Coordinates of C-alpha atoms and ligand atoms in Angstrom, one line a residue:
M1 CA -1.6 -32.7 10.9
P2 CA 0.8 -30.3 12.5
E3 CA -0.5 -26.9 13.4
I4 CA 0.1 -24.0 11.0
V5 CA 2.7 -21.5 12.2
R6 CA 1.2 -18.0 11.7
S7 CA 2.8 -14.6 11.5
V8 CA 3.3 -12.8 14.8
K9 CA 0.5 -10.6 16.1
G10 CA 0.7 -7.0 14.7
T11 CA 3.1 -8.1 11.8
R12 CA 2.0 -8.9 8.3
D13 CA 3.1 -10.2 5.0
L14 CA 3.1 -7.7 2.1
L15 CA 2.0 -9.9 -0.8
P16 CA 2.8 -9.2 -4.5
E17 CA -0.7 -7.9 -5.0
E18 CA -0.2 -4.9 -2.8
I19 CA 3.6 -4.4 -3.1
R20 CA 3.2 -2.4 -6.3
L21 CA 1.8 0.5 -4.3
W22 CA 4.7 0.3 -1.8
Q23 CA 7.2 0.4 -4.6
K24 CA 5.5 3.3 -6.2
V25 CA 5.5 5.2 -2.9
E26 CA 9.2 4.4 -2.4
E27 CA 10.1 5.4 -5.9
E28 CA 8.4 8.8 -5.5
A29 CA 10.1 9.2 -2.1
R30 CA 13.5 8.5 -3.5
A31 CA 12.9 11.0 -6.4
A32 CA 11.9 13.7 -3.9
F33 CA 15.0 13.0 -1.7
R34 CA 17.2 13.1 -4.7
A35 CA 15.8 16.5 -5.8
Y36 CA 16.6 17.9 -2.4
N37 CA 20.0 16.2 -2.3
F38 CA 19.4 13.8 0.6
M39 CA 21.6 10.7 0.8
E40 CA 20.5 7.3 1.9
I41 CA 21.6 5.8 5.2
R42 CA 20.9 2.3 6.5
T43 CA 21.3 1.6 10.2
P44 CA 20.8 -1.7 12.0
V45 CA 17.3 -2.8 13.2
L46 CA 18.9 -3.9 16.5
E47 CA 20.3 -1.4 18.9
H48 CA 21.4 -1.1 22.5
T49 CA 18.3 -0.4 24.6
S50 CA 20.0 2.6 26.3
L51 CA 20.0 4.4 22.9
F52 CA 16.3 4.8 23.0
A53 CA 15.9 5.3 26.8
R54 CA 18.3 8.2 26.5
S55 CA 16.9 9.8 23.4
V56 CA 13.2 9.1 23.0
G57 CA 12.9 9.3 26.8
A58 CA 12.4 6.7 29.6
D59 CA 9.1 8.3 30.5
T60 CA 7.5 8.1 27.0
D61 CA 4.9 5.4 26.0
I62 CA 7.3 4.2 23.4
V63 CA 10.1 3.4 25.8
S64 CA 8.1 2.5 28.9
K65 CA 5.6 0.1 27.3
E66 CA 6.1 -0.4 23.5
M67 CA 9.6 -1.6 22.9
F68 CA 10.5 -5.1 21.9
T69 CA 13.4 -5.5 24.3
F70 CA 15.2 -8.7 25.2
E71 CA 18.3 -9.8 27.0
D72 CA 20.9 -11.2 24.6
R73 CA 22.8 -14.4 25.5
D74 CA 25.6 -12.4 27.1
G75 CA 23.2 -10.4 29.3
E76 CA 23.2 -7.3 27.2
S77 CA 19.8 -5.5 26.7
L78 CA 18.9 -5.1 23.0
T79 CA 15.9 -3.5 21.4
L80 CA 14.3 -3.7 17.9
R81 CA 14.3 0.0 16.9
P82 CA 11.0 1.8 17.6
E83 CA 12.1 4.7 15.4
A84 CA 15.3 5.7 13.6
T85 CA 16.2 9.3 14.5
A86 CA 18.2 8.0 17.5
S87 CA 20.0 5.5 15.3
V88 CA 20.9 8.1 12.6
V89 CA 22.3 10.5 15.3
R90 CA 24.2 7.5 16.8
A91 CA 25.7 6.7 13.4
Y92 CA 26.5 10.4 12.8
I93 CA 28.5 10.5 16.1
E94 CA 30.0 7.0 15.8
H95 CA 31.4 7.6 12.4
R96 CA 32.4 11.2 13.2
L97 CA 30.5 12.5 10.2
F98 CA 30.5 15.9 11.9
N99 CA 34.3 16.1 11.2
E100 CA 33.4 16.6 7.5
G101 CA 31.7 19.8 8.6
G102 CA 28.7 21.3 6.9
I103 CA 25.2 19.9 6.8
H104 CA 24.3 16.2 6.5
K105 CA 21.0 15.4 4.8
L106 CA 20.1 11.8 5.2
F107 CA 17.1 9.6 4.5
Y108 CA 16.1 6.1 5.4
L109 CA 13.4 3.5 4.6
G110 CA 12.7 0.5 6.8
P111 CA 10.8 -1.4 9.4
M112 CA 10.3 -0.1 13.0
F113 CA 8.8 -2.0 15.9
R114 CA 6.4 -0.9 18.6
R115 CA 4.3 -3.2 20.7
E116 CA 1.1 -1.2 20.3
R117 CA -2.5 -2.6 20.2
P118 CA -2.8 -3.5 16.5
Q119 CA -5.7 -2.0 14.4
K120 CA -6.1 -0.6 10.9
G121 CA -3.1 1.6 10.3
R122 CA -1.3 0.6 13.5
Y123 CA 1.0 -2.4 13.5
R124 CA 3.8 -3.8 15.7
Q125 CA 6.1 -4.0 12.7
F126 CA 5.5 -0.9 10.5
Y127 CA 7.5 0.9 8.0
Q128 CA 8.9 4.5 8.0
I129 CA 10.3 6.7 5.3
G130 CA 12.3 9.3 7.1
A131 CA 14.7 12.1 6.7
E132 CA 17.1 13.9 9.0
V133 CA 19.1 17.1 8.5
L134 CA 22.0 17.4 10.9
G135 CA 24.2 20.4 11.6
S136 CA 21.8 23.3 11.0
D137 CA 19.5 25.2 13.4
E138 CA 18.2 27.6 10.8
P139 CA 14.4 27.9 10.6
E140 CA 14.8 27.7 6.8
T141 CA 16.0 24.1 7.2
D142 CA 12.7 23.2 8.8
V143 CA 10.8 25.0 6.1
D144 CA 12.8 23.3 3.3
A145 CA 12.3 19.9 4.7
L146 CA 8.6 20.6 5.1
E147 CA 8.5 21.8 1.5
M148 CA 10.1 18.5 0.4
L149 CA 7.5 16.5 2.5
H150 CA 4.7 18.5 1.0
A151 CA 6.0 18.0 -2.5
L152 CA 6.2 14.2 -1.9
L153 CA 2.8 13.7 -0.1
V154 CA 0.6 16.3 -1.8
M155 CA 2.2 17.0 -5.2
R156 CA 3.6 13.6 -6.1
L157 CA 1.3 11.2 -4.3
R158 CA -1.8 13.4 -4.2
L159 CA -2.6 12.6 -0.5
R160 CA -6.2 13.7 0.0
D161 CA -7.5 16.0 2.6
S162 CA -4.1 16.5 4.3
R163 CA -3.4 19.0 7.1
L164 CA 0.0 20.2 8.4
L165 CA -0.2 20.9 12.1
V166 CA 2.7 22.9 13.5
N167 CA 3.8 23.9 17.0
S168 CA 6.8 25.0 19.0
V169 CA 7.6 23.1 22.2
G170 CA 10.3 25.6 23.3
C171 CA 13.7 24.7 24.6
P172 CA 15.3 23.6 27.9
R173 CA 15.4 27.3 28.9
C174 CA 11.8 28.2 28.4
R175 CA 10.0 24.9 28.7
P176 CA 10.4 24.4 32.5
S177 CA 8.4 27.5 33.3
Y178 CA 5.6 26.2 31.0
V179 CA 5.7 22.8 32.6
S180 CA 5.4 24.2 36.1
A181 CA 2.5 26.4 35.0
L182 CA 0.9 23.3 33.5
R183 CA 1.5 21.3 36.6
H184 CA -0.1 24.0 38.6
A185 CA -3.2 24.2 36.4
L186 CA -3.5 20.4 36.4
E187 CA -3.7 20.4 40.2
N188 CA -7.2 21.9 40.0
V189 CA -8.6 19.7 37.2
K190 CA -6.8 16.4 37.4
D191 CA -9.5 14.7 39.4
R192 CA -11.8 15.1 36.4
L193 CA -9.3 13.6 34.0
C194 CA -8.7 9.9 33.0
A195 CA -6.5 7.7 35.2
D196 CA -3.6 7.9 32.7
C197 CA -3.7 11.7 32.8
Q198 CA -3.8 11.7 36.6
R199 CA -0.6 9.7 36.6
R200 CA 0.9 11.8 33.8
S201 CA 0.2 15.1 35.6
Q202 CA 2.7 13.8 38.2
T203 CA 5.3 12.1 36.0
N204 CA 5.3 14.0 32.7
P205 CA 2.5 16.7 32.5
L206 CA 3.2 17.5 28.8
R207 CA 1.9 14.0 27.9
V208 CA -1.5 15.0 29.2
L209 CA -1.8 17.3 26.1
D210 CA -1.4 14.1 24.0
C211 CA -4.4 12.3 25.6
K212 CA -6.9 10.9 23.1
V213 CA -9.7 10.3 25.6
E214 CA -12.8 12.2 24.4
A215 CA -14.1 13.3 27.8
D216 CA -10.8 14.8 28.7
Q217 CA -10.6 17.1 25.7
P218 CA -12.8 20.1 27.0
I219 CA -10.7 20.1 30.2
I220 CA -7.4 19.9 28.2
A221 CA -8.6 22.9 26.1
T222 CA -8.5 25.1 29.2
L223 CA -4.9 24.4 30.1
P224 CA -2.2 27.0 29.5
T225 CA -0.5 26.8 26.1
I226 CA 3.2 26.7 25.5
L227 CA 3.2 29.4 22.9
D228 CA 2.6 31.9 25.7
Y229 CA 5.8 30.8 27.5
L230 CA 8.3 30.7 24.6
C231 CA 11.6 32.6 25.2
V232 CA 12.5 35.3 22.7
E233 CA 14.8 33.0 20.6
C234 CA 12.2 30.2 20.4
R235 CA 9.5 32.7 19.4
E236 CA 11.7 34.2 16.7
H237 CA 12.5 30.8 15.4
F238 CA 8.9 29.8 15.3
D239 CA 7.9 33.1 13.6
A240 CA 10.5 32.5 11.0
V241 CA 9.3 29.0 10.3
K242 CA 5.7 30.2 9.9
R243 CA 6.9 33.1 7.6
G244 CA 8.9 30.6 5.5
L245 CA 5.8 28.4 5.1
D246 CA 3.7 31.4 4.1
E247 CA 6.3 32.5 1.6
R248 CA 6.3 29.0 0.0
A249 CA 2.5 28.9 0.0
I250 CA 2.4 25.8 2.2
E251 CA -0.8 25.8 4.3
Y252 CA -0.5 24.9 8.0
Q253 CA -2.4 25.2 11.2
V254 CA -0.8 26.3 14.5
T255 CA -1.7 23.6 17.1
P256 CA -0.4 24.7 20.5
R257 CA -1.2 21.4 22.1
L258 CA 0.8 19.3 19.7
V259 CA 3.5 17.9 21.9
R260 CA 4.3 14.5 20.2
G261 CA 5.3 11.3 22.0
L262 CA 9.1 11.6 22.0
D263 CA 11.2 13.6 24.5
Y264 CA 14.0 14.8 22.2
Y265 CA 12.0 17.6 20.5
V266 CA 12.8 21.3 20.9
R267 CA 11.2 24.2 19.1
T268 CA 9.4 23.1 15.9
T269 CA 7.2 20.0 16.0
F270 CA 4.6 19.0 13.4
E271 CA 2.3 16.3 12.2
I272 CA 0.6 15.7 8.9
T273 CA -2.8 14.1 9.0
S274 CA -5.1 12.9 6.2
G275 CA -8.8 12.7 6.1
A276 CA -8.4 9.6 3.8
L277 CA -7.5 7.6 6.9
G278 CA -9.6 6.5 9.9
A279 CA -8.6 6.8 13.6
Q280 CA -4.9 6.5 12.9
N281 CA -4.8 9.6 10.7
A282 CA -1.2 10.8 11.4
V283 CA 0.7 10.1 8.2
A284 CA 3.9 11.8 9.2
G285 CA 5.5 13.5 12.1
G286 CA 8.7 15.2 13.1
G287 CA 10.4 18.2 14.4
R288 CA 13.6 19.7 15.6
Y289 CA 16.0 18.0 18.1
D290 CA 18.9 20.3 18.8
G291 CA 20.6 18.8 21.8
L292 CA 20.0 15.1 20.9
A293 CA 23.6 14.6 19.6
E294 CA 25.0 16.0 22.8
L295 CA 22.7 13.8 24.9
L296 CA 24.1 10.8 23.0
G297 CA 27.7 11.8 23.8
G298 CA 28.4 13.7 20.6
P299 CA 29.2 17.2 19.7
Q300 CA 26.6 20.0 19.5
A301 CA 24.7 19.2 16.3
P302 CA 21.2 20.7 15.9
G303 CA 18.9 18.6 13.8
F304 CA 15.5 18.5 12.1
G305 CA 13.7 15.6 10.6
F306 CA 10.5 13.7 10.0
A307 CA 9.2 10.2 9.4
I308 CA 6.3 9.1 7.2
G309 CA 4.3 6.1 8.3
E310 CA 4.6 4.1 5.0
D311 CA 1.8 1.7 5.9
R312 CA -0.6 4.6 6.4
L313 CA 0.6 6.4 3.3
V314 CA 0.0 3.3 1.2
L315 CA -3.5 2.9 2.7
A316 CA -4.4 6.5 1.7
Y317 CA -2.6 6.2 -1.6
G318 CA -4.2 2.9 -2.5
A319 CA -7.6 4.5 -2.2
V320 CA -6.8 7.0 -5.0
E321 CA -4.6 5.0 -7.1
D322 CA -6.6 1.8 -7.6
R323 CA -5.2 -0.2 -10.5
A324 CA -4.0 2.7 -12.7
G325 CA -0.3 2.6 -13.4
A326 CA 0.0 -1.2 -13.1
E327 CA 2.8 -2.2 -15.4
D328 CA 1.7 -3.9 -18.6
L329 CA 2.3 -7.6 -19.1
I330 CA 2.9 -9.3 -22.4
Y331 CA 1.9 -13.0 -22.5
I332 CA 3.4 -15.4 -25.0
A333 CA 1.1 -18.2 -26.0
W334 CA 2.7 -21.2 -27.8
L335 CA 0.4 -23.9 -29.3
E336 CA 2.7 -26.8 -30.2
E337 CA 5.9 -28.3 -29.0
S338 CA 7.7 -26.9 -32.1
S339 CA 6.6 -23.3 -31.2
L340 CA 8.2 -23.4 -27.7
R341 CA 11.7 -22.5 -29.0
P342 CA 10.7 -19.5 -31.0
A343 CA 8.4 -18.4 -28.1
A344 CA 11.3 -18.6 -25.7
E345 CA 13.5 -16.6 -28.1
L346 CA 10.9 -13.9 -28.5
A347 CA 10.4 -13.7 -24.7
R348 CA 14.2 -13.3 -24.2
E349 CA 14.3 -10.5 -26.8
L350 CA 11.3 -8.6 -25.4
R351 CA 12.7 -8.9 -21.9
Q352 CA 16.0 -7.5 -23.1
E353 CA 14.0 -4.6 -24.4
N354 CA 12.7 -4.1 -20.8
L355 CA 9.2 -5.3 -21.5
R356 CA 7.5 -7.4 -18.8
V357 CA 6.9 -10.8 -20.3
E358 CA 5.3 -14.1 -19.1
L359 CA 5.9 -17.4 -20.8
L360 CA 4.5 -20.6 -19.3
F361 CA 6.2 -23.9 -20.1
H362 CA 3.3 -26.3 -19.4
P363 CA 1.7 -27.4 -22.7
M364 CA -1.8 -26.0 -23.0
K365 CA -4.6 -25.8 -25.6
F366 CA -5.2 -22.4 -27.2
K367 CA -8.2 -21.5 -25.1
K368 CA -6.7 -22.5 -21.8
S369 CA -3.5 -20.6 -22.6
L370 CA -5.4 -17.4 -23.3
A371 CA -7.5 -17.9 -20.2
A372 CA -4.2 -18.0 -18.2
A373 CA -3.2 -14.7 -19.9
S374 CA -6.5 -13.1 -18.8
K375 CA -6.1 -14.3 -15.3
M376 CA -2.7 -12.6 -15.2
T377 CA -4.4 -9.5 -16.6
A378 CA -1.9 -9.4 -19.5
T379 CA -2.4 -6.4 -21.8
F380 CA -1.3 -8.2 -25.0
S381 CA -0.8 -11.8 -25.9
V382 CA 1.5 -12.9 -28.7
I383 CA 0.3 -16.1 -30.3
I384 CA 2.8 -18.5 -31.8
G385 CA 1.5 -21.6 -33.6
P386 CA 2.9 -23.6 -36.5
N387 CA 1.4 -21.2 -39.0
E388 CA 2.9 -18.2 -37.4
A389 CA 6.3 -19.9 -37.1
S390 CA 6.4 -20.6 -40.8
T391 CA 5.1 -17.2 -42.1
G392 CA 7.3 -15.2 -39.7
R393 CA 4.2 -13.2 -38.6
F394 CA 2.8 -13.6 -35.1
A395 CA -0.7 -12.8 -34.0
V396 CA -0.8 -10.1 -31.3
K397 CA -4.0 -10.0 -29.4
N398 CA -5.2 -7.0 -27.4
M399 CA -6.6 -8.8 -24.3
S400 CA -9.2 -6.2 -23.4
T401 CA -10.7 -5.5 -26.9
G402 CA -10.1 -9.0 -28.3
E403 CA -8.7 -7.5 -31.5
Q404 CA -6.0 -9.5 -33.1
E405 CA -3.4 -8.4 -35.7
P406 CA -0.6 -10.2 -37.5
V407 CA 2.8 -8.6 -36.9
E408 CA 6.1 -9.3 -38.5
R409 CA 8.5 -11.1 -36.1
A410 CA 11.1 -8.4 -36.3
R411 CA 8.6 -5.6 -35.6
I412 CA 7.0 -7.1 -32.6
A413 CA 8.9 -5.2 -29.9
D414 CA 8.4 -1.8 -31.7
Y415 CA 4.7 -2.6 -32.3
L416 CA 4.1 -3.5 -28.6
R417 CA 5.9 -0.4 -27.4
A418 CA 3.9 1.9 -29.7
K419 CA 0.6 0.2 -28.7
L420 CA 1.4 0.4 -24.9
K421 CA 2.3 4.1 -25.3
E422 CA -1.0 4.7 -27.0
L423 CA -3.0 2.8 -24.3
N424 CA -1.3 4.6 -21.4
H425 CA -1.9 8.1 -22.7
Ligands
HAM501 P1 6.5 9.2 15.2 O1 5.4 10.3 15.2 O2 6.6 8.4 16.4 O3 7.8 9.9 14.9 O4 6.3 8.3 13.9 C1 6.1 8.8 12.6 C2 5.0 8.2 11.9 O5 5.2 6.7 11.9 C3 3.6 8.4 12.5 O6 3.1 9.6 12.0 C4 2.9 7.2 11.8 O7 2.4 7.6 10.5 C5 3.9 6.1 11.8 N1 3.7 5.2 12.9 C6 4.1 5.3 14.2 N2 3.7 4.2 14.9 C7 3.1 3.4 14.0 C8 2.5 2.1 14.1 N3 2.5 1.4 15.2 N4 1.9 1.5 13.0 C9 1.9 2.2 11.8 N5 2.5 3.4 11.7 C10 3.1 4.0 12.7 C11 9.1 9.3 14.8 O8 9.2 8.1 14.8 C12 10.2 10.3 14.7 N6 11.5 9.5 14.6 C13 10.1 11.2 13.5 C14 11.2 12.2 13.4 C15 12.3 12.1 12.6 N7 11.4 13.2 14.2 C16 12.6 13.8 13.8 N8 13.1 13.1 12.9

């Protein structure tokens, strides 16, 4: 027997059983984006490696160790996108969307690839639902996008135990003085930090703040915080963001050590965590990236955006949602060869009426046929035997109570719709 070919480590199949939750989450996301007038953009999964090296930063974990990069047949270096902000900004520049003027509000859904150590909530192919606002540096833009995210996660999807952590990472004018203060402070303590942090304190000291090693945390807590080093403009911007969140009654926690793992951020950064998840508890993250468009060869175009980890959101959502909201199924049972045609006609009509209908073609005895309906968790079965075909009344069986009622052929669609409405209220 030949060996079975399995899926690649860190990737997974989403089977029909669980896809309903994904669709529900995506439906709610699209509704939220629509309400805030965001338009969809789809960019390729494959990009030139330099796009990410220049935007996310060569020194970050994502670029230095997590990208799926390969040399194409003509020697070009290509990468499976680890995130999509860089791609959206590339598309914005490439298609000169900035020529249209004004603000561009874009959203995307799709797979991202990072070669991380797989565990629950962390995959090598994972999915993001993201949004980017290009062309505005107003703090209200940050607040509005955060309001939309809050409306989606908390109001629509009832994400449990969520926290919004916000910070400002300053700008190229004020950050260098903070980094040198940090470097200085690290000189004295770095011998007591983990090996990674010892290296980071040389190469990219901000990354030390991101360290997850338990023993390092008390030492990291003593390091200077960026909020004491913000320039006047960055401080005012951050104050305005916080004020806006207060005004809209969105709760948050200022977290001065939140630096995030991507280099393009300036000013506002944030993360949303959920207590419904385990170790990988960051459901969404994002921030402001004024300067990224210029870094990629475009015009000055400030931006703000976020990405939700859809895998994690579905994990958290699945826990609350369980089976509620599953779409009802109508099963049509036919008992004799002669009932198959009326059964197929009824199925077609009910489907045209937008009901979800299953009709199996394999001949089965009554009991076996209804057992199949139960297995599919049908809500109702319509039974068509020789009697029913001649009287013009079909038996409709409620599969959870077992109650059965004869219903006139012409009234079946209305009957089912009314019953389903009753059941779902
Ligand atoms: P990020 O924080 O790297 O930001 O990713 C956003 C979210 O994607 C995370 O909070 C997490 O939920 C999810 N995620 C990341 N890696 C994995 C993984 N290996 N498995 C499962 N889920 C994962 C960005 O990607 C930025 N582009 C966000 C942004 C948009 N900033 C501005 N605009």
